[in-house]
Coordinates of N, CA and C in Angstrom, one line a residue:
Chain A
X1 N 0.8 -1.2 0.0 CA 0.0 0.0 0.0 C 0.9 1.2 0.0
X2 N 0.1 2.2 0.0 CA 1.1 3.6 0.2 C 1.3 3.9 1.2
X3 N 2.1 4.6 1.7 CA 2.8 5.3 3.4 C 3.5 6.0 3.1
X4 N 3.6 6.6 3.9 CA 4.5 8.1 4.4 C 4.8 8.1 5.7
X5 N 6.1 8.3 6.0 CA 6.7 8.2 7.3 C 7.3 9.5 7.7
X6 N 7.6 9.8 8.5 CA 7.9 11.5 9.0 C 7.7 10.8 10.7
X7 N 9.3 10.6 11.1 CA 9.4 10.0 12.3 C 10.4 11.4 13.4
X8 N 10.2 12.7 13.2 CA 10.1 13.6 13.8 C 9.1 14.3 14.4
X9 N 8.5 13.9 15.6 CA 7.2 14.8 15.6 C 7.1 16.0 15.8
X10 N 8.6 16.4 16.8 CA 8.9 17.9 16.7 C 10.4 17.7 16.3
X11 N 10.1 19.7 16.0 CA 12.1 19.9 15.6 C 12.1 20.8 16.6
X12 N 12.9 21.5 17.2 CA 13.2 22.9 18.0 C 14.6 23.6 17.6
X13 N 14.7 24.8 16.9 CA 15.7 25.4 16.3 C 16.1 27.2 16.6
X14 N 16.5 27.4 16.7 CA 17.3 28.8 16.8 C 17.0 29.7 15.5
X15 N 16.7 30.7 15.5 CA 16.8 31.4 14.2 C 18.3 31.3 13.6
X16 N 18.3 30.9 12.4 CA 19.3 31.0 11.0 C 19.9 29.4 11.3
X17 N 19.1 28.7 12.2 CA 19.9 27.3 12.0 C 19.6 26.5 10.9
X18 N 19.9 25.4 10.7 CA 19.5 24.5 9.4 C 18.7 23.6 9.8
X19 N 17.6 22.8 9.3 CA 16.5 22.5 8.9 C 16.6 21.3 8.2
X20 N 16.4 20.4 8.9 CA 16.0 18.7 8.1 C 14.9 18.2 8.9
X21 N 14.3 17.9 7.7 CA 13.2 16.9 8.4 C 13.0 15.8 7.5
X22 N 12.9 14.8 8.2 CA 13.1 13.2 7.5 C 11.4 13.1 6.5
X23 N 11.6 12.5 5.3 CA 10.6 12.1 4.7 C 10.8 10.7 4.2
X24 N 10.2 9.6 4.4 CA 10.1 8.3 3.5 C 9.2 8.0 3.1
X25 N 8.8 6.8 1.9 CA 7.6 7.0 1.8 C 7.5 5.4 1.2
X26 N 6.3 5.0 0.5 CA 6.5 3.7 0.3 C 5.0 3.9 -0.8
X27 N 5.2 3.2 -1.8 CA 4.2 3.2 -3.0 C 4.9 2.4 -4.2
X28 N 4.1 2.3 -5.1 CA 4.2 1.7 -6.3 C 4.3 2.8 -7.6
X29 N 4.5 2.7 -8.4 CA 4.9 3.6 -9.5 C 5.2 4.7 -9.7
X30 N 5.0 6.0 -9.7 CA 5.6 7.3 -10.2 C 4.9 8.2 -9.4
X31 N 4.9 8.0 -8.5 CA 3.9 9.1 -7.5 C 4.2 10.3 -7.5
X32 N 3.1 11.6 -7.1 CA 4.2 13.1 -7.1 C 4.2 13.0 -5.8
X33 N 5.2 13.7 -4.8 CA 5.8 14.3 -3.5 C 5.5 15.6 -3.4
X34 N 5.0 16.0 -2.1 CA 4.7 17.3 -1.8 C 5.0 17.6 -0.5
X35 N 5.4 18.8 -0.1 CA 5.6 19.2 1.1 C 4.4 20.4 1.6
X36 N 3.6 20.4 2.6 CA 2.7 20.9 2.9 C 2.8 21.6 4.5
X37 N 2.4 22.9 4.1 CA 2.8 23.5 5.8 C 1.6 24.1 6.4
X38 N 1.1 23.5 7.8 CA -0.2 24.0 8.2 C 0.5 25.4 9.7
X39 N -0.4 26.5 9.3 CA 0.1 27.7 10.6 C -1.0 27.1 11.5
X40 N -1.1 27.5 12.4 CA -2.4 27.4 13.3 C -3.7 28.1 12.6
X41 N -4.9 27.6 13.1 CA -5.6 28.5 12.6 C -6.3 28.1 10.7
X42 N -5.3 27.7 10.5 CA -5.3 27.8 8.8 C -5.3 26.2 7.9
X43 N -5.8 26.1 6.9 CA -5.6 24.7 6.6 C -4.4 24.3 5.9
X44 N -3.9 23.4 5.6 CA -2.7 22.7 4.7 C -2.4 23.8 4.0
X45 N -1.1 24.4 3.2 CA -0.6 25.5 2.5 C 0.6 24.3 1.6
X46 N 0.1 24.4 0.5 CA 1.3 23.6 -0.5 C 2.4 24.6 -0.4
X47 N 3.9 23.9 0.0 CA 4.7 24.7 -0.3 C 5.6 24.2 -1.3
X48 N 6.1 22.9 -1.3 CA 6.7 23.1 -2.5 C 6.3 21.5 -3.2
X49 N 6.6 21.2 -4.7 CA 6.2 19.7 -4.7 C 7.5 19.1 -6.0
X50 N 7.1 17.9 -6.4 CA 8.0 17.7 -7.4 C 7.1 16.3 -8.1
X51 N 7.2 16.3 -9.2 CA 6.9 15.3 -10.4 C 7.5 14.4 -10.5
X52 N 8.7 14.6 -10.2 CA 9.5 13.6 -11.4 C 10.9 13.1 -10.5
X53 N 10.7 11.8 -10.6 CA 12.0 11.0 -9.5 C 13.7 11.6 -9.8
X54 N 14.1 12.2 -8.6 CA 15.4 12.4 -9.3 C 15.9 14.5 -9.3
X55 N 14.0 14.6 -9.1 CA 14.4 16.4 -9.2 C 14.3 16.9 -8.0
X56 N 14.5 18.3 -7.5 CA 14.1 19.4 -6.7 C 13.1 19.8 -6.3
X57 N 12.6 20.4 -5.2 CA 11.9 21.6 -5.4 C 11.9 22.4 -4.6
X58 N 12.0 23.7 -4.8 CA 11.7 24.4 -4.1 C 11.1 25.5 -3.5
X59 N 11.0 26.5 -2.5 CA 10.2 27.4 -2.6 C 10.5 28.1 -1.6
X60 N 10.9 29.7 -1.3 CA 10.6 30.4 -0.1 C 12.1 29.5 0.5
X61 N 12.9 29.6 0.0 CA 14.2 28.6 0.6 C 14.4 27.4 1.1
X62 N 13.0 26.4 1.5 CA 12.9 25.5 1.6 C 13.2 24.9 0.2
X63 N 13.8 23.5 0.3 CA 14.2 22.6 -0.6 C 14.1 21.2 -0.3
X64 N 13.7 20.5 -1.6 CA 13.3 18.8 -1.2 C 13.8 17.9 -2.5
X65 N 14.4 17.0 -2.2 CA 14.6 16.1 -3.2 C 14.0 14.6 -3.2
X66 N 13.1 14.6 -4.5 CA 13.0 12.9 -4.7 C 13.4 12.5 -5.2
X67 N 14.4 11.6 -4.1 CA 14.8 10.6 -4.5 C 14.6 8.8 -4.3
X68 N 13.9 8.7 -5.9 CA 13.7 7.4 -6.0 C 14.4 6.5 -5.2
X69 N 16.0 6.4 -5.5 CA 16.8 5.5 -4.9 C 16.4 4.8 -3.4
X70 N 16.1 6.2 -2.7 CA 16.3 5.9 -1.2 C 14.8 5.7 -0.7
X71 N 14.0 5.9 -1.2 CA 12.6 6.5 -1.1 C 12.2 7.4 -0.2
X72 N 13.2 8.6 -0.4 CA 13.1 9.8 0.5 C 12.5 10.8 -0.1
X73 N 12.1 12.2 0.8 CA 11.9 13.4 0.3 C 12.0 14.1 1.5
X74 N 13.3 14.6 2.1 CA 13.2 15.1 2.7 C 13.3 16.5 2.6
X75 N 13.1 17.5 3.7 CA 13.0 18.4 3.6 C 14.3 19.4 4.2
X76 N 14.7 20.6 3.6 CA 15.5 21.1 4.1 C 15.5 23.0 4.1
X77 N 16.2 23.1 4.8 CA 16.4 24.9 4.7 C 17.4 25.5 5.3
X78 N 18.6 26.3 4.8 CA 19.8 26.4 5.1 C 19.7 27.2 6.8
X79 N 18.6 28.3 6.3 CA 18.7 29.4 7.6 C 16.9 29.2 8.0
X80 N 16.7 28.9 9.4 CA 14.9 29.6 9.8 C 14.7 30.7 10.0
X81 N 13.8 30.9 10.0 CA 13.3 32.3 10.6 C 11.8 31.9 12.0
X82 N 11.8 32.6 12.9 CA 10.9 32.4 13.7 C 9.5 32.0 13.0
X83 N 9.8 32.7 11.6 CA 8.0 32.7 11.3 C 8.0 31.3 10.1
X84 N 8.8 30.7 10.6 CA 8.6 29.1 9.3 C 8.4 28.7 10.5
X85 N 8.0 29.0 11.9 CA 7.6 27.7 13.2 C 5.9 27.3 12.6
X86 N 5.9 25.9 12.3 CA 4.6 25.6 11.7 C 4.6 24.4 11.7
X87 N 3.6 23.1 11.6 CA 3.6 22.0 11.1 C 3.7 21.7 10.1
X88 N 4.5 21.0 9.4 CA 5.3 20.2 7.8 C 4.4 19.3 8.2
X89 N 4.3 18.4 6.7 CA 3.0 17.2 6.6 C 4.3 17.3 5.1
X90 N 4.8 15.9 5.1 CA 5.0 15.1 3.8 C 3.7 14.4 3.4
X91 N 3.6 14.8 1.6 CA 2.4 13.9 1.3 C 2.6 13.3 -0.1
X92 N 2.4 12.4 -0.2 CA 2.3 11.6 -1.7 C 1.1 11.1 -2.2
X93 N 1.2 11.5 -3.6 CA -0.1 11.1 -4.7 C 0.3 10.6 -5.0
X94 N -0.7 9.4 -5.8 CA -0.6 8.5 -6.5 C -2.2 8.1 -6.9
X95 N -1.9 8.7 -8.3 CA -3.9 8.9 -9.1 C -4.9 9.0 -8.0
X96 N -5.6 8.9 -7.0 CA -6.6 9.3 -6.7 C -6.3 9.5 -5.1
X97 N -5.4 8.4 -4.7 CA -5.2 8.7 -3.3 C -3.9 9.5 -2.7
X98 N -4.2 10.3 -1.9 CA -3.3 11.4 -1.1 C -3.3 10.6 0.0
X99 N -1.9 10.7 0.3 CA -1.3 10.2 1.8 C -0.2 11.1 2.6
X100 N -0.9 11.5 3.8 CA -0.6 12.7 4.4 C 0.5 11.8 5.5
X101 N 1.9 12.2 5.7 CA 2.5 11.8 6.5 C 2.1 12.5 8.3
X102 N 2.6 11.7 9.6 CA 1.6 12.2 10.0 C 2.5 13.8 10.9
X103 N 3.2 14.3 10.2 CA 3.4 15.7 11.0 C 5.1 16.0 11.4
X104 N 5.7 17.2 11.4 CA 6.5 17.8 12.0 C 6.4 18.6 12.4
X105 N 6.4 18.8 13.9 CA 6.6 20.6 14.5 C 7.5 21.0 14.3
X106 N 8.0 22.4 13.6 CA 8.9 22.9 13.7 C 8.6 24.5 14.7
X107 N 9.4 24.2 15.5 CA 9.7 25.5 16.4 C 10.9 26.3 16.1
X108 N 11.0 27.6 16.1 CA 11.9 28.3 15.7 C 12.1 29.5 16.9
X109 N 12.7 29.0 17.9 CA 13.1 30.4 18.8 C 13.6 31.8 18.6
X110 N 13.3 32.8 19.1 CA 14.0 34.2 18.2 C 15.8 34.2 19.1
Chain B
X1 N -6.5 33.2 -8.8 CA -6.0 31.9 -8.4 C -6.9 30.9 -7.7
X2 N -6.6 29.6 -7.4 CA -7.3 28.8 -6.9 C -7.5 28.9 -5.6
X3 N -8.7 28.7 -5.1 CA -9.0 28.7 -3.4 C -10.3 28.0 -3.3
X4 N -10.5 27.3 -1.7 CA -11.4 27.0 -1.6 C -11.7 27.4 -0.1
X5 N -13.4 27.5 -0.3 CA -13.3 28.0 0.9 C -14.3 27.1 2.1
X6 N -14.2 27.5 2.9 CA -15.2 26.4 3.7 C -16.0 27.0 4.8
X7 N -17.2 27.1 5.6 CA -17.9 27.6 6.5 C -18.9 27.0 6.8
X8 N -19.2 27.1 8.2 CA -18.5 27.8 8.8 C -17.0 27.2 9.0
X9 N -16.5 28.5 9.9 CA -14.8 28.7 10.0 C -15.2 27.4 11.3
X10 N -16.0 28.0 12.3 CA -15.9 27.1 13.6 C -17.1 26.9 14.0
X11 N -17.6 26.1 14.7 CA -19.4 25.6 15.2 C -19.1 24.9 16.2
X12 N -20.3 25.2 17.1 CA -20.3 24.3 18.4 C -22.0 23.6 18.6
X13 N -21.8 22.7 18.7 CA -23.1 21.7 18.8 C -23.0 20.8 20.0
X14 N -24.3 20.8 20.2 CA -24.9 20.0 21.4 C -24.6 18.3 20.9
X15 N -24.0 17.9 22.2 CA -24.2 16.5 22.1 C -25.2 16.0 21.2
X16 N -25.4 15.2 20.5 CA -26.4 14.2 20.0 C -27.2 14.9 18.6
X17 N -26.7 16.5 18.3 CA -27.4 17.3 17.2 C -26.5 17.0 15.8
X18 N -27.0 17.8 15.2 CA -26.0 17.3 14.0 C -25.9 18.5 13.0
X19 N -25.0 18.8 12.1 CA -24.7 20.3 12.2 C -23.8 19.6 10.5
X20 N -23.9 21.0 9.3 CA -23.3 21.0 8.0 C -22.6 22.0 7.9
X21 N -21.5 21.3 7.2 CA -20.4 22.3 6.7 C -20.8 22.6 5.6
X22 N -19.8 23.5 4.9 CA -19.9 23.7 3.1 C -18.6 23.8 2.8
X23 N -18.3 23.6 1.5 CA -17.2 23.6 0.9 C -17.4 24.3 -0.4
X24 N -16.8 25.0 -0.6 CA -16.9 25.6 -2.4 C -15.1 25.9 -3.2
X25 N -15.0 25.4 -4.3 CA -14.0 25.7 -5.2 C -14.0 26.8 -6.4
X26 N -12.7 27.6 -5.9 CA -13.1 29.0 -6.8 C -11.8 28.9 -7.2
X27 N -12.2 29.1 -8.7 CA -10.7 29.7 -9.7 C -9.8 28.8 -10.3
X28 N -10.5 27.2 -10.1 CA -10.4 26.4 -10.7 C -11.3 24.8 -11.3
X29 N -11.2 24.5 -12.3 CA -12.2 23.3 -12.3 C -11.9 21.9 -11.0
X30 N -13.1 21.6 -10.1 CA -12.6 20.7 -9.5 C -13.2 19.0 -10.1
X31 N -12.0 18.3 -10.0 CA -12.7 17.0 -10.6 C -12.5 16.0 -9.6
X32 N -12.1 16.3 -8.2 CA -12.4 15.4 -7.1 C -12.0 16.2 -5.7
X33 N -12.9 15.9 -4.6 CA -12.9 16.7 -3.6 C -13.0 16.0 -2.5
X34 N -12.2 15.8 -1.5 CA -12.6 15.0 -0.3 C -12.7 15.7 0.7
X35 N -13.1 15.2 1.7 CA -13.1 15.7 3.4 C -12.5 15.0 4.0
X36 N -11.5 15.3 4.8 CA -10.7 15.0 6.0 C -11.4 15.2 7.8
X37 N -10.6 14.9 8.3 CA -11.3 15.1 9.5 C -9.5 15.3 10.5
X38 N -9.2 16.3 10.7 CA -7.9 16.6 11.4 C -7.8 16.5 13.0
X39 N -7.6 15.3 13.7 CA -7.6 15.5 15.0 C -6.6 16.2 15.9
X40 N -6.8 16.5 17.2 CA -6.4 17.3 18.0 C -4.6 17.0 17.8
X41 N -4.1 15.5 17.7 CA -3.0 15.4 17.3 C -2.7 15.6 16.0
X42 N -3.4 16.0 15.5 CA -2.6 16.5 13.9 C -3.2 15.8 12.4
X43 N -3.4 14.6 13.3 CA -2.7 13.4 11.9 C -4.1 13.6 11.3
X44 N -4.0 12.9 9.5 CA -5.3 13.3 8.8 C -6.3 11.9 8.7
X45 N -7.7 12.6 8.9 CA -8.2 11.0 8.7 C -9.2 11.5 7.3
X46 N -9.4 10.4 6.0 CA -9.9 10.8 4.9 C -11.1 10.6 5.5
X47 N -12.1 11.1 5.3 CA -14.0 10.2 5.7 C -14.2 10.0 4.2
X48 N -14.2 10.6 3.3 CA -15.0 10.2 1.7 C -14.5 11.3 1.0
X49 N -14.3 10.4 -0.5 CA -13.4 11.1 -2.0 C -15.0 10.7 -2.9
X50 N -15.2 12.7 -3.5 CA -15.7 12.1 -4.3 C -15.0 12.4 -5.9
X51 N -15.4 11.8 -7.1 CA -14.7 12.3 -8.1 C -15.6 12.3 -9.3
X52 N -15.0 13.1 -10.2 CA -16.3 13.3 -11.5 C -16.8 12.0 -12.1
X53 N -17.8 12.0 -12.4 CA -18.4 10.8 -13.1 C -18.5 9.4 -12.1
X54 N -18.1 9.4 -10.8 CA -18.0 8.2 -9.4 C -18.6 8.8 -8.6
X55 N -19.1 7.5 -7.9 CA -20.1 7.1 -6.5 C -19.1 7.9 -5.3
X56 N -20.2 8.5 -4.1 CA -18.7 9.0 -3.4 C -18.7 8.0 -2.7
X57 N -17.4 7.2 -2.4 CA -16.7 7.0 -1.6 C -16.1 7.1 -0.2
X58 N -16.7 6.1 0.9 CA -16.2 6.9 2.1 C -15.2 5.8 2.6
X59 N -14.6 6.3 3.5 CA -13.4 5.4 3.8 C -13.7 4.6 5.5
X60 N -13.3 3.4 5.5 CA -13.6 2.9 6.3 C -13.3 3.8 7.8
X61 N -14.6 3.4 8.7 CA -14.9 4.0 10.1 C -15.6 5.4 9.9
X62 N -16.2 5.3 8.6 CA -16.9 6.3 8.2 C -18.0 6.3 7.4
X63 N -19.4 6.6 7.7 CA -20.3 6.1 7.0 C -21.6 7.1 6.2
X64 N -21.8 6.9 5.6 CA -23.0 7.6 4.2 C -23.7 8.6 5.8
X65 N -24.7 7.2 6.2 CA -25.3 7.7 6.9 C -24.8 8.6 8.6
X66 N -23.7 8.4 8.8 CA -23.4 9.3 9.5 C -22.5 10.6 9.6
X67 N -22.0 10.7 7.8 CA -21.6 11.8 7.5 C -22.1 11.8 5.9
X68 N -23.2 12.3 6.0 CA -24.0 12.3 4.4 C -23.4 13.7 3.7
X69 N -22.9 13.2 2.4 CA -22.3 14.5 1.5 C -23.0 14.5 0.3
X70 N -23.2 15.5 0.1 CA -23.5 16.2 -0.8 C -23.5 17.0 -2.1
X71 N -23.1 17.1 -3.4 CA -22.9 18.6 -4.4 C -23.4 18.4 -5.8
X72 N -24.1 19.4 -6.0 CA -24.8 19.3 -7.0 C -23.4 19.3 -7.9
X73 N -22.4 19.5 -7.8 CA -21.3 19.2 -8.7 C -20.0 19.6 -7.7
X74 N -18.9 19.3 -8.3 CA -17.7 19.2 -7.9 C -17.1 20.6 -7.2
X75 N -17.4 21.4 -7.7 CA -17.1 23.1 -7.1 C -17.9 23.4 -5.9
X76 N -18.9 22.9 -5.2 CA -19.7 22.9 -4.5 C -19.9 21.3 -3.4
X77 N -19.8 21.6 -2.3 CA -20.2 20.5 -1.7 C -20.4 20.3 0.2
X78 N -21.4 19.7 0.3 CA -21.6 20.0 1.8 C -21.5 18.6 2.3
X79 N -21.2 18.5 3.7 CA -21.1 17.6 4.8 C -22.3 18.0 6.2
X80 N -22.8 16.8 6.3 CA -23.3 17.1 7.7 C -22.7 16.0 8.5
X81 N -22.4 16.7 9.4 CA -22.3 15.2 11.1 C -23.5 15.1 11.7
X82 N -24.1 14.1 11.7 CA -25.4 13.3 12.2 C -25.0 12.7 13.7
X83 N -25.8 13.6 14.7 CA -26.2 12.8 15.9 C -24.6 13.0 16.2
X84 N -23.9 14.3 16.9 CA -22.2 14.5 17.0 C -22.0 14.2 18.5
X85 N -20.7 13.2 18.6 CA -20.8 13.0 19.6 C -18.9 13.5 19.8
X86 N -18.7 13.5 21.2 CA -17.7 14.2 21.6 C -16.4 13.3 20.6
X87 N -16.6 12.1 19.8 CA -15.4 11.9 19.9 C -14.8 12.3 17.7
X88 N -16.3 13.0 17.4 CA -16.6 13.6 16.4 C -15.7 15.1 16.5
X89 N -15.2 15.4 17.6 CA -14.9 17.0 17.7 C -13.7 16.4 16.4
X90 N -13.0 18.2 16.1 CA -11.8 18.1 15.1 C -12.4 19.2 14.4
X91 N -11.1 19.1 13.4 CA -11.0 20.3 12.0 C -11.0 19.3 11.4
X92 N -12.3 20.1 10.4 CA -12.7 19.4 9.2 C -12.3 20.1 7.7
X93 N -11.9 19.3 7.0 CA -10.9 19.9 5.9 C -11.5 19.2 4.4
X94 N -11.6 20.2 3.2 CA -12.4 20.2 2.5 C -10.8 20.6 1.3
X95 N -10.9 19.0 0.9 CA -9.2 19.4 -0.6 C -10.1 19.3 -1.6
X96 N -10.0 19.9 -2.8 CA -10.2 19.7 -3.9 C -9.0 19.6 -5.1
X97 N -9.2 19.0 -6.0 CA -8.0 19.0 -6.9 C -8.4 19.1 -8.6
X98 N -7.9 19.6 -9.1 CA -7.9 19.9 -11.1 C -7.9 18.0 -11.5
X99 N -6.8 17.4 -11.3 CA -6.2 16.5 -12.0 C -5.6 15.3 -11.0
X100 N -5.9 14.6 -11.1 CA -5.1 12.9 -10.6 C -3.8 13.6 -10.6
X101 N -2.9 13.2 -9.3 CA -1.4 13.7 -8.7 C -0.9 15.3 -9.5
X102 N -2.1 16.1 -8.8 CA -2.1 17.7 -8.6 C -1.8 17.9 -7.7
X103 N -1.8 19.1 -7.1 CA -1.9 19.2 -5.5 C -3.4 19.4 -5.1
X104 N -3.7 19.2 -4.1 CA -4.7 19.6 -3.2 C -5.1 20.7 -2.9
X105 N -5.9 21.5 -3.2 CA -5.8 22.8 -2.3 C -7.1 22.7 -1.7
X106 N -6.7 23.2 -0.1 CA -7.6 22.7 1.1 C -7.9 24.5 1.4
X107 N -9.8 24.2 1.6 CA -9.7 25.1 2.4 C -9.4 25.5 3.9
X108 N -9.8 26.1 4.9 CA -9.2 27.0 6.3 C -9.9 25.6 7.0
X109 N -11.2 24.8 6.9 CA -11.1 24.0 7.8 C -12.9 24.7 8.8
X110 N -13.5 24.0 9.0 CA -14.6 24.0 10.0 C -14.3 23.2 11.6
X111 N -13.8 23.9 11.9 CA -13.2 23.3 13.4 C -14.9 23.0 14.3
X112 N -15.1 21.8 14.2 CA -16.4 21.5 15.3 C -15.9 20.6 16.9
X113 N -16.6 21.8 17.6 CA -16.7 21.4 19.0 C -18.4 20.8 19.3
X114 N -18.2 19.8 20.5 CA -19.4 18.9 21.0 C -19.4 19.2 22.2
X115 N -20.4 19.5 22.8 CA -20.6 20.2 23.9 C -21.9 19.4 24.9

């Protein structure tokens, strides 16, 4: 079946630190990868996604790679800022079904 | 651009009443739209996908008759919770999508409390 794993439930970070958050995932054929950030208050916000096994994406300095090989997508960003403190959700499609990984806190101290 | 929006934002209902959301898609065609149900820990639970020209679909621990949906088409669509009991509370989340492996765009979410 399909899964998505995201085995950080929180991060806690300093302003301008670096930013990983684990993504794996598990499916059959050519699925797309998305990374998705919920603020409080607000529902899921696409932030960045990618098509195609092997490429990038990015957005707003966050960056993700899928990679087939490993069946990762993890997520990254060189410097935070207080106001990226939000819940990440790795998610993968595959034709009709969406699978929401289940969450990262990111906190970002000033 | 594309948005969807959902309302109410938040509702509170009496034990045992039963209360509808709505969902609407603006600024793009939608050809499948589901509802979520987001609990207090985060994680997402699907209740039913419907999609153009298909039966909706609800996902198991979730049923017709206790969350009956609705749309006279795909841009439009409502949910009710029947008979809401406390363990029904959550943010309820309304994706719609253009195309098979698009992204989703969710509206803000009907946060219902049971009282």
């Amino acid at each position: 079946g399909n899964s998505v794993t995201q085995m950080q439930g929180q991060v806690t970070l300093s302003e301008e630190e670096f930013l990983f958050i684990n993504c794996t995932y598990s499916t059959t054929g050519y699925p797309t990868l998305f990374w998705y950030v919920q603020y409080p208050g607000e529902g899921p916000q696409l932030l960045l996604k990618v098509t195609t096994a092997n490429n990038k994406g990015s957005s707003r300095g966050f960056e993700a790679t899928y990679d087939k090989g490993t069946t990762s997508f993890h997520l990254q960003k060189a410097s935070v800022q207080e106001s990226d403190s939000a819940v990440y959700y790795c998610v993968l499609t595959n034709t009709n079904k969406v699978v929401f990984g289940t969450g990262t806190r990111l906190q970002v101290l000033p | 651009g594309a948005l969807v929006y959902q309302y109410p934002r938040r509702t509170i209902c009496k034990s045992g009443t039963s209360m509808r959301m709505e969902c609407q898609a603006v600024g793009f065609q939608a050809t499948s739209v589901a509802w979520y149900r987001q609990s207090p820990q985060k994680t997402f639970e699907l209740i039913a996908l419907s999609t153009v020209n298909s039966a909706i679909k609800y996902e198991q621990n979730f049923t017709q008759e206790k969350f009956p949906i609705s749309h006279p088409n795909l841009s439009f669509s409502s949910m009710t919770v029947l008979n809401a009991y406390l363990e029904d509370r959550g943010l309820y989340l309304c994706g719609a999508r253009e195309t098979p492996n698009t992204e989703v765009f969710f509206g803000k979410g009907t946060r219902l409390t049971v009282v």
